[in-house]
Amino acid sequence: MVSKIAQLEALLYLAGDNGIESENLCELLHVEQSALGEMATKLTSQLKANVDSGLQVLHVNHNYKLTTRPEVSKTVTSFFQRDLTKTLSQSALEILAIIAYKQPITRIEVDQIRGVNSSSALQTLIWRGLIKVQGKKDVAGHPNLYVTSDYFLQYFGYQSLADLPLIEDFEVNEINADGEIDLFTTKGQADKNLAKLPKGE
């Protein structure tokens, strides 16, 4: 049987940069605050003692999150700096399309649409300046809300979000063999179509 500490680690991994408030963790793990504190301390010690782990647990303002350790900061920084020169991956473009059409949207909502964790690609998009955090959703945990940036419009040559192609307007020949469409190859919708774009709930 998986231990509570393993469950805690998994939850913090899934939560990404947002982390999880201690109250929500207690509810998810069915433990008291004191027990959660002990578990977090033990997980912190385990990660610190493991020279093969580059992760640590942070506890800030009743919020727990899993982050990279200071010892690996040089490598992590190099990764993001190198990534700035790369073209966007298919997964990053997929996430960017979801945010563009459903903004404002939380990471959990993006994950639900994609079916996989989006934390890493979200960070890449933030570092690239294509998306940004704009407020928090008024639900338990108050997760960050992500929206596209002005640089997103500049990057893809749009003047406004109204220029995003409407999905129903794609031609059959714009759909690839996997049934996917590139949302950033077609432009030029009138501003009046902006109202038709699906919004986050």
Coordinates of N, CA and C in Angstrom, one line a residue:
M1 N 0.8 -1.2 0.0 CA 0.0 0.0 0.0 C 0.9 1.3 0.0
V2 N 0.5 2.2 -0.8 CA 1.3 3.5 -0.9 C 1.1 4.3 0.4
S3 N 2.3 4.8 0.9 CA 2.2 5.5 2.1 C 1.6 6.9 2.0
K4 N 1.2 7.5 3.1 CA 0.6 8.9 3.0 C 1.7 9.9 2.5
I5 N 2.9 9.6 2.9 CA 4.0 10.5 2.4 C 4.1 10.5 0.9
A6 N 4.0 9.3 0.4 CA 4.1 9.1 -1.1 C 2.9 9.8 -1.7
Q7 N 1.7 9.7 -1.1 CA 0.5 10.4 -1.6 C 0.7 11.9 -1.6
L8 N 1.3 12.4 -0.5 CA 1.6 13.8 -0.3 C 2.5 14.3 -1.4
E9 N 3.6 13.5 -1.7 CA 4.5 13.9 -2.7 C 3.9 13.9 -4.1
A10 N 3.0 13.0 -4.4 CA 2.3 12.9 -5.7 C 1.4 14.1 -5.8
L11 N 0.7 14.5 -4.8 CA -0.3 15.6 -4.8 C 0.5 16.9 -5.1
L12 N 1.6 17.1 -4.4 CA 2.4 18.3 -4.6 C 3.0 18.4 -6.0
Y13 N 3.4 17.2 -6.5 CA 3.9 17.2 -7.9 C 2.8 17.6 -8.9
L14 N 1.6 17.1 -8.7 CA 0.5 17.4 -9.6 C 0.1 18.9 -9.5
A15 N 0.2 19.4 -8.3 CA -0.2 20.8 -8.0 C 0.7 21.8 -8.7
G16 N 2.0 21.4 -9.0 CA 2.9 22.3 -9.7 C 3.2 23.6 -8.9
D17 N 3.4 24.7 -9.6 CA 3.8 25.9 -9.0 C 2.7 26.5 -8.1
N18 N 1.5 26.1 -8.3 CA 0.4 26.6 -7.4 C 0.5 26.1 -6.0
G19 N 1.0 24.9 -5.9 CA 1.0 24.3 -4.5 C -0.4 23.9 -4.1
I20 N -0.5 23.5 -2.8 CA -1.8 23.2 -2.3 C -1.9 23.7 -0.8
E21 N -3.0 24.3 -0.5 CA -3.1 24.8 0.9 C -3.2 23.6 1.8
S22 N -2.7 23.8 3.0 CA -2.7 22.7 4.0 C -4.0 22.2 4.3
E23 N -5.0 23.0 4.4 CA -6.4 22.6 4.6 C -6.9 21.6 3.6
N24 N -6.6 21.9 2.3 CA -7.0 21.0 1.2 C -6.2 19.7 1.3
L25 N -5.0 19.8 1.6 CA -4.2 18.6 1.8 C -4.7 17.7 2.9
C26 N -5.1 18.3 4.0 CA -5.6 17.5 5.1 C -6.9 16.7 4.6
E27 N -7.7 17.4 3.9 CA -9.0 16.8 3.4 C -8.7 15.7 2.4
L28 N -7.7 15.9 1.5 CA -7.4 14.9 0.5 C -6.7 13.7 1.1
L29 N -5.9 13.9 2.1 CA -5.1 12.8 2.7 C -5.8 12.2 3.9
H30 N -6.9 12.9 4.4 CA -7.7 12.4 5.5 C -6.8 12.4 6.8
V31 N -6.1 13.5 7.0 CA -5.3 13.6 8.2 C -5.5 15.0 8.9
E32 N -5.0 15.1 10.1 CA -5.1 16.3 10.8 C -3.9 17.2 10.5
Q33 N -4.0 18.5 10.8 CA -3.0 19.5 10.5 C -1.6 19.0 11.1
S34 N -1.7 18.6 12.4 CA -0.4 18.1 13.0 C 0.2 17.0 12.3
A35 N -0.6 16.0 11.8 CA -0.1 14.9 11.1 C 0.5 15.3 9.8
L36 N -0.2 16.3 9.1 CA 0.3 16.8 7.8 C 1.7 17.4 8.0
G37 N 1.8 18.2 9.1 CA 3.1 18.9 9.4 C 4.2 17.9 9.5
E38 N 3.9 16.8 10.2 CA 4.9 15.7 10.5 C 5.3 15.0 9.1
M39 N 4.3 14.8 8.3 CA 4.5 14.2 7.0 C 5.4 15.0 6.1
A40 N 5.0 16.3 6.1 CA 5.8 17.3 5.3 C 7.2 17.4 5.7
T41 N 7.4 17.4 7.0 CA 8.8 17.4 7.6 C 9.6 16.2 7.2
K42 N 8.9 15.0 7.3 CA 9.6 13.8 6.9 C 9.9 13.7 5.4
L43 N 9.0 14.2 4.6 CA 9.2 14.2 3.2 C 10.4 15.1 2.8
T44 N 10.4 16.3 3.5 CA 11.5 17.3 3.3 C 12.8 16.6 3.7
S45 N 12.9 15.9 4.8 CA 14.1 15.3 5.2 C 14.6 14.2 4.2
Q46 N 13.6 13.4 3.7 CA 13.9 12.3 2.8 C 14.5 12.9 1.5
L47 N 13.9 14.0 1.0 CA 14.4 14.6 -0.2 C 15.7 15.2 0.0
K48 N 15.9 15.8 1.1 CA 17.2 16.5 1.4 C 18.3 15.4 1.5
A49 N 18.0 14.3 2.1 CA 19.0 13.3 2.4 C 19.3 12.5 1.1
N50 N 18.5 12.5 0.1 CA 18.6 11.8 -1.1 C 19.5 12.7 -2.1
V51 N 20.7 12.3 -2.3 CA 21.6 13.1 -3.2 C 21.2 13.0 -4.6
D52 N 20.3 12.0 -4.9 CA 19.8 11.8 -6.3 C 18.5 12.5 -6.6
S53 N 18.1 13.3 -5.6 CA 16.8 14.1 -5.8 C 17.1 15.6 -5.9
G54 N 16.5 16.2 -6.9 CA 16.7 17.6 -7.1 C 15.5 18.4 -6.6
L55 N 14.7 17.8 -5.8 CA 13.4 18.5 -5.3 C 13.4 18.8 -3.8
Q56 N 12.6 19.7 -3.4 CA 12.4 20.0 -2.0 C 11.0 20.4 -1.8
V57 N 10.5 20.4 -0.6 CA 9.2 20.9 -0.2 C 9.3 22.2 0.4
L58 N 8.5 23.2 0.0 CA 8.4 24.5 0.5 C 7.0 24.7 1.2
H59 N 7.1 25.3 2.4 CA 5.8 25.6 3.1 C 5.8 27.1 3.3
V60 N 4.9 27.8 2.6 CA 4.8 29.2 2.7 C 3.3 29.6 2.8
N61 N 3.0 30.4 3.9 CA 1.7 30.9 4.1 C 0.6 29.8 4.0
H62 N 0.8 28.7 4.8 CA -0.1 27.6 4.8 C -0.3 26.9 3.5
N63 N 0.7 27.1 2.6 CA 0.7 26.5 1.3 C 1.9 25.6 1.1
Y64 N 1.7 24.4 0.7 CA 2.8 23.5 0.4 C 3.0 23.3 -1.1
K65 N 4.3 23.3 -1.5 CA 4.6 23.1 -2.9 C 5.9 22.3 -3.1
L66 N 6.0 21.6 -4.2 CA 7.2 20.9 -4.5 C 8.0 21.7 -5.5
T67 N 9.3 22.0 -5.2 CA 10.1 22.9 -6.1 C 11.5 22.2 -6.3
T68 N 12.3 22.8 -7.2 CA 13.6 22.3 -7.4 C 14.5 22.9 -6.3
R69 N 15.5 22.1 -5.9 CA 16.5 22.5 -4.8 C 17.4 23.6 -5.3
P70 N 17.9 24.5 -4.4 CA 18.9 25.5 -4.8 C 20.1 25.0 -5.5
E71 N 20.5 23.8 -5.1 CA 21.7 23.1 -5.6 C 21.7 22.9 -7.1
V72 N 20.5 22.8 -7.6 CA 20.4 22.5 -9.1 C 19.9 23.7 -9.9
S73 N 19.9 24.9 -9.2 CA 19.4 26.1 -9.9 C 20.2 26.4 -11.1
K74 N 21.5 26.2 -11.1 CA 22.3 26.5 -12.3 C 21.9 25.7 -13.5
T75 N 21.6 24.4 -13.3 CA 21.2 23.5 -14.4 C 19.8 23.9 -14.8
V76 N 18.9 24.2 -13.9 CA 17.5 24.6 -14.3 C 17.5 25.9 -15.1
T77 N 18.3 26.8 -14.6 CA 18.4 28.1 -15.3 C 18.9 27.9 -16.7
S78 N 19.9 27.1 -16.9 CA 20.5 26.8 -18.2 C 19.4 26.2 -19.1
F79 N 18.6 25.3 -18.6 CA 17.5 24.7 -19.3 C 16.6 25.7 -19.9
F80 N 16.1 26.6 -19.0 CA 15.1 27.6 -19.5 C 15.8 28.6 -20.4
Q81 N 17.0 29.0 -20.2 CA 17.7 29.9 -21.1 C 17.9 29.3 -22.5
R82 N 18.3 28.0 -22.5 CA 18.4 27.3 -23.8 C 17.1 27.2 -24.5
D83 N 16.0 26.9 -23.7 CA 14.7 26.7 -24.2 C 14.2 28.0 -24.9
L84 N 14.7 29.1 -24.5 CA 14.2 30.4 -25.1 C 14.5 30.4 -26.6
T85 N 15.6 29.7 -27.0 CA 16.0 29.8 -28.4 C 15.3 28.7 -29.2
K86 N 14.5 27.8 -28.6 CA 13.9 26.7 -29.3 C 12.5 27.1 -29.9
T87 N 12.1 26.4 -30.9 CA 10.7 26.6 -31.3 C 9.8 25.8 -30.3
L88 N 8.6 26.2 -30.2 CA 7.6 25.6 -29.3 C 7.3 24.2 -29.6
S89 N 7.3 23.3 -28.6 CA 7.0 21.9 -28.8 C 5.5 21.8 -29.1
Q90 N 5.1 20.6 -29.6 CA 3.7 20.4 -29.9 C 2.8 20.5 -28.7
S91 N 3.3 20.0 -27.5 CA 2.6 20.0 -26.3 C 2.4 21.5 -25.8
A92 N 3.4 22.3 -26.0 CA 3.4 23.7 -25.6 C 2.4 24.4 -26.4
L93 N 2.4 24.1 -27.7 CA 1.4 24.8 -28.7 C 0.0 24.4 -28.3
E94 N -0.2 23.1 -27.9 CA -1.5 22.6 -27.5 C -2.0 23.3 -26.3
I95 N -1.1 23.5 -25.3 CA -1.5 24.2 -24.1 C -1.8 25.7 -24.4
L96 N -1.0 26.3 -25.2 CA -1.2 27.6 -25.6 C -2.5 27.9 -26.3
A97 N -2.9 26.9 -27.2 CA -4.2 27.0 -27.9 C -5.3 26.9 -26.9
I98 N -5.2 26.0 -25.9 CA -6.3 25.9 -24.9 C -6.4 27.2 -24.1
I99 N -5.3 27.7 -23.7 CA -5.3 29.0 -22.9 C -5.9 30.1 -23.8
A100 N -5.5 30.2 -25.0 CA -6.0 31.2 -25.9 C -7.5 31.2 -26.1
Y101 N -8.0 30.0 -26.2 CA -9.5 29.9 -26.5 C -10.3 29.8 -25.2
K102 N -9.7 29.4 -24.1 CA -10.5 29.2 -22.9 C -10.1 30.2 -21.7
Q103 N -9.3 31.2 -22.0 CA -8.8 32.0 -20.9 C -9.9 32.9 -20.4
P104 N -9.8 33.2 -19.1 CA -8.8 32.8 -18.1 C -9.0 31.3 -17.7
I105 N -8.0 30.6 -17.5 CA -8.1 29.2 -17.2 C -7.0 28.7 -16.2
T106 N -7.3 27.8 -15.3 CA -6.3 27.3 -14.4 C -5.5 26.1 -15.0
R107 N -4.4 25.8 -14.3 CA -3.6 24.7 -14.8 C -4.4 23.4 -14.7
I108 N -5.1 23.2 -13.6 CA -5.9 22.0 -13.4 C -6.9 21.8 -14.5
E109 N -7.6 22.9 -15.0 CA -8.5 22.9 -16.0 C -7.8 22.5 -17.4
V110 N -6.6 23.0 -17.6 CA -5.8 22.7 -18.7 C -5.5 21.2 -18.7
D111 N -5.1 20.7 -17.5 CA -4.8 19.3 -17.4 C -6.0 18.4 -17.7
Q112 N -7.2 18.8 -17.2 CA -8.4 18.0 -17.5 C -8.7 17.9 -18.9
I113 N -8.4 19.0 -19.7 CA -8.7 19.0 -21.1 C -7.7 18.1 -21.8
R114 N -6.4 18.2 -21.4 CA -5.4 17.4 -22.1 C -5.2 16.0 -21.6
G115 N -5.6 15.8 -20.3 CA -5.4 14.4 -19.7 C -4.1 14.1 -19.2
V116 N -3.2 15.1 -19.2 CA -1.8 14.9 -18.7 C -1.4 16.2 -17.9
N117 N -0.4 16.1 -17.1 CA 0.1 17.2 -16.4 C 0.8 18.3 -17.3
S118 N 0.5 19.5 -17.1 CA 1.0 20.6 -18.0 C 2.0 21.5 -17.3
S119 N 2.4 21.2 -16.1 CA 3.2 22.2 -15.3 C 4.5 22.6 -16.1
S120 N 5.2 21.7 -16.6 CA 6.5 22.0 -17.2 C 6.3 22.9 -18.5
A121 N 5.3 22.5 -19.3 CA 5.1 23.3 -20.5 C 4.6 24.7 -20.2
L122 N 3.7 24.8 -19.1 CA 3.2 26.1 -18.7 C 4.4 27.0 -18.3
Q123 N 5.4 26.4 -17.5 CA 6.5 27.2 -17.1 C 7.3 27.7 -18.3
T124 N 7.4 26.8 -19.3 CA 8.1 27.2 -20.6 C 7.4 28.4 -21.2
L125 N 6.1 28.3 -21.3 CA 5.3 29.4 -21.9 C 5.4 30.7 -21.1
I126 N 5.5 30.6 -19.8 CA 5.6 31.8 -19.0 C 7.0 32.4 -19.2
W127 N 8.0 31.6 -19.2 CA 9.4 32.1 -19.5 C 9.5 32.7 -20.9
R128 N 8.8 32.1 -21.8 CA 8.8 32.7 -23.2 C 8.0 33.9 -23.3
G129 N 7.2 34.3 -22.2 CA 6.5 35.5 -22.2 C 5.2 35.4 -23.0
L130 N 4.8 34.2 -23.4 CA 3.5 34.0 -24.2 C 2.3 34.0 -23.3
I131 N 2.4 33.6 -22.1 CA 1.3 33.6 -21.2 C 1.7 34.2 -19.9
K132 N 0.7 34.6 -19.0 CA 1.0 35.2 -17.8 C -0.1 34.8 -16.8
V133 N 0.2 35.0 -15.5 CA -0.8 34.8 -14.5 C -1.6 36.1 -14.3
Q134 N -2.9 36.0 -14.3 CA -3.8 37.2 -14.1 C -4.9 36.8 -13.1
G135 N -4.5 37.0 -11.9 CA -5.5 36.8 -10.8 C -5.6 35.3 -10.4
K136 N -6.5 35.1 -9.5 CA -6.8 33.7 -9.0 C -8.3 33.4 -9.1
K137 N -8.6 32.1 -9.3 CA -10.0 31.7 -9.4 C -10.6 31.6 -8.0
D138 N -11.8 32.0 -7.9 CA -12.5 32.1 -6.6 C -13.1 30.7 -6.2
V139 N -12.2 29.7 -6.0 CA -12.6 28.4 -5.6 C -11.6 27.9 -4.6
A140 N -11.8 26.8 -4.0 CA -10.9 26.2 -3.0 C -9.5 26.2 -3.5
G141 N -8.5 26.7 -2.8 CA -7.1 26.7 -3.2 C -6.7 27.9 -3.9
H142 N -7.7 28.6 -4.5 CA -7.4 29.9 -5.2 C -6.3 29.7 -6.3
P143 N -6.5 28.8 -7.2 CA -5.4 28.5 -8.2 C -5.2 29.7 -9.1
N144 N -4.0 29.8 -9.7 CA -3.7 30.9 -10.6 C -4.6 30.8 -11.9
L145 N -4.9 31.9 -12.5 CA -5.6 32.0 -13.7 C -4.6 32.4 -14.8
Y146 N -4.5 31.6 -15.9 CA -3.6 31.9 -16.9 C -4.3 32.6 -18.1
V147 N -3.6 33.6 -18.7 CA -4.1 34.2 -19.9 C -3.0 34.4 -20.9
T148 N -3.3 34.7 -22.1 CA -2.2 35.0 -23.1 C -1.7 36.4 -22.9
S149 N -0.5 36.7 -23.3 CA 0.1 38.0 -23.1 C 0.0 38.8 -24.5
D150 N 0.4 40.1 -24.4 CA 0.5 40.9 -25.6 C 1.6 40.3 -26.5
Y151 N 2.6 39.8 -25.9 CA 3.7 39.2 -26.7 C 3.2 38.0 -27.5
F152 N 2.2 37.3 -27.0 CA 1.6 36.2 -27.7 C 1.0 36.7 -29.0
L153 N 0.3 37.8 -29.0 CA -0.3 38.3 -30.2 C 0.8 38.7 -31.2
Q154 N 1.9 39.3 -30.6 CA 3.0 39.7 -31.5 C 3.7 38.5 -32.1
Y155 N 3.9 37.5 -31.3 CA 4.6 36.3 -31.7 C 4.0 35.6 -32.9
F156 N 2.6 35.6 -32.9 CA 1.9 34.9 -33.9 C 1.3 35.9 -35.0
G157 N 1.6 37.1 -34.8 CA 1.2 38.1 -35.8 C -0.3 38.5 -35.8
Y158 N -0.9 38.4 -34.6 CA -2.3 38.8 -34.4 C -2.3 40.2 -33.9
Q159 N -3.4 40.9 -34.2 CA -3.6 42.3 -33.6 C -4.4 42.2 -32.4
S160 N -5.3 41.2 -32.3 CA -6.2 41.0 -31.1 C -6.6 39.6 -31.1
L161 N -7.2 39.2 -30.0 CA -7.7 37.8 -29.8 C -8.8 37.5 -30.9
A162 N -9.4 38.5 -31.4 CA -10.4 38.4 -32.4 C -9.9 37.8 -33.7
D163 N -8.5 37.9 -33.9 CA -7.9 37.3 -35.1 C -7.7 35.8 -35.0
L164 N -7.9 35.3 -33.8 CA -7.8 33.8 -33.7 C -8.8 33.1 -34.6
P165 N -8.4 32.1 -35.3 CA -9.4 31.4 -36.2 C -10.4 30.7 -35.3
L166 N -11.7 30.8 -35.8 CA -12.7 30.0 -35.1 C -12.6 28.6 -35.5
I167 N -12.7 27.7 -34.6 CA -12.4 26.3 -34.8 C -13.4 25.7 -35.9
E168 N -14.6 26.2 -35.9 CA -15.6 25.7 -36.9 C -15.3 26.1 -38.3
D169 N -14.4 27.1 -38.4 CA -14.1 27.7 -39.7 C -12.9 26.9 -40.4
F170 N -12.3 26.0 -39.7 CA -11.2 25.3 -40.3 C -11.6 24.4 -41.5
E171 N -10.8 24.4 -42.6 CA -11.1 23.5 -43.7 C -10.6 22.1 -43.5
V172 N -11.2 21.2 -44.2 CA -10.8 19.8 -44.0 C -9.3 19.6 -44.3
N173 N -8.8 20.3 -45.3 CA -7.4 20.1 -45.6 C -6.4 20.7 -44.6
E174 N -7.0 21.4 -43.5 CA -6.1 21.9 -42.5 C -6.1 21.0 -41.3
I175 N -6.7 19.8 -41.4 CA -6.7 18.8 -40.3 C -5.7 17.7 -40.7
N176 N -4.8 17.4 -39.8 CA -3.8 16.4 -40.2 C -4.3 15.0 -40.0
A177 N -3.4 14.0 -40.2 CA -3.8 12.6 -40.2 C -4.3 12.2 -38.9
D178 N -3.9 12.9 -37.8 CA -4.3 12.5 -36.5 C -5.6 13.2 -36.0
G179 N -6.2 14.0 -36.9 CA -7.4 14.7 -36.6 C -7.1 16.0 -35.9
E180 N -5.9 16.5 -35.9 CA -5.5 17.7 -35.2 C -5.4 18.8 -36.1
I181 N -5.6 20.1 -35.6 CA -5.5 21.3 -36.4 C -4.5 22.2 -35.8
D182 N -3.8 23.0 -36.6 CA -2.9 24.0 -36.1 C -3.7 25.3 -35.9
L183 N -3.9 25.7 -34.7 CA -4.7 26.9 -34.4 C -4.0 28.2 -34.8
F184 N -2.7 28.1 -35.1 CA -1.9 29.3 -35.3 C -1.5 29.4 -36.8
T185 N -2.1 28.7 -37.7 CA -1.7 28.9 -39.1 C -2.7 29.7 -39.9
T186 N -3.9 29.8 -39.3 CA -4.9 30.6 -40.0 C -5.3 31.8 -39.2
K187 N -5.4 33.0 -39.8 CA -5.7 34.2 -39.1 C -6.8 35.0 -39.8
G188 N -7.2 36.1 -39.2 CA -8.0 37.1 -39.9 C -9.5 37.1 -39.7
Q189 N -9.9 36.8 -38.4 CA -11.4 36.8 -38.1 C -11.8 38.2 -37.7
A190 N -13.0 38.6 -38.0 CA -13.5 39.9 -37.7 C -13.6 40.0 -36.2
D191 N -13.6 41.3 -35.6 CA -13.7 41.5 -34.2 C -15.0 41.0 -33.7
K192 N -16.1 41.0 -34.5 CA -17.4 40.6 -34.0 C -17.4 39.1 -33.6
N193 N -16.4 38.4 -34.2 CA -16.4 36.9 -33.9 C -15.8 36.7 -32.5
L194 N -15.2 37.6 -31.9 CA -14.6 37.4 -30.6 C -15.6 36.9 -29.6
A195 N -16.8 37.4 -29.7 CA -17.9 36.9 -28.7 C -18.1 35.5 -28.8
K196 N -17.8 34.9 -30.0 CA -18.1 33.4 -30.2 C -17.0 32.5 -29.5
L197 N -15.9 33.1 -29.2 CA -14.8 32.3 -28.6 C -15.3 31.7 -27.3
P198 N -15.0 30.4 -27.0 CA -15.4 29.8 -25.8 C -14.6 30.4 -24.6
K199 N -15.2 30.7 -23.5 CA -14.5 31.3 -22.4 C -14.5 30.3 -21.2
G200 N -13.5 30.5 -20.3 CA -13.5 29.6 -19.2 C -14.7 29.9 -18.3
E201 N -15.1 28.9 -17.5 CA -16.3 29.1 -16.7 C -15.9 30.0 -15.5

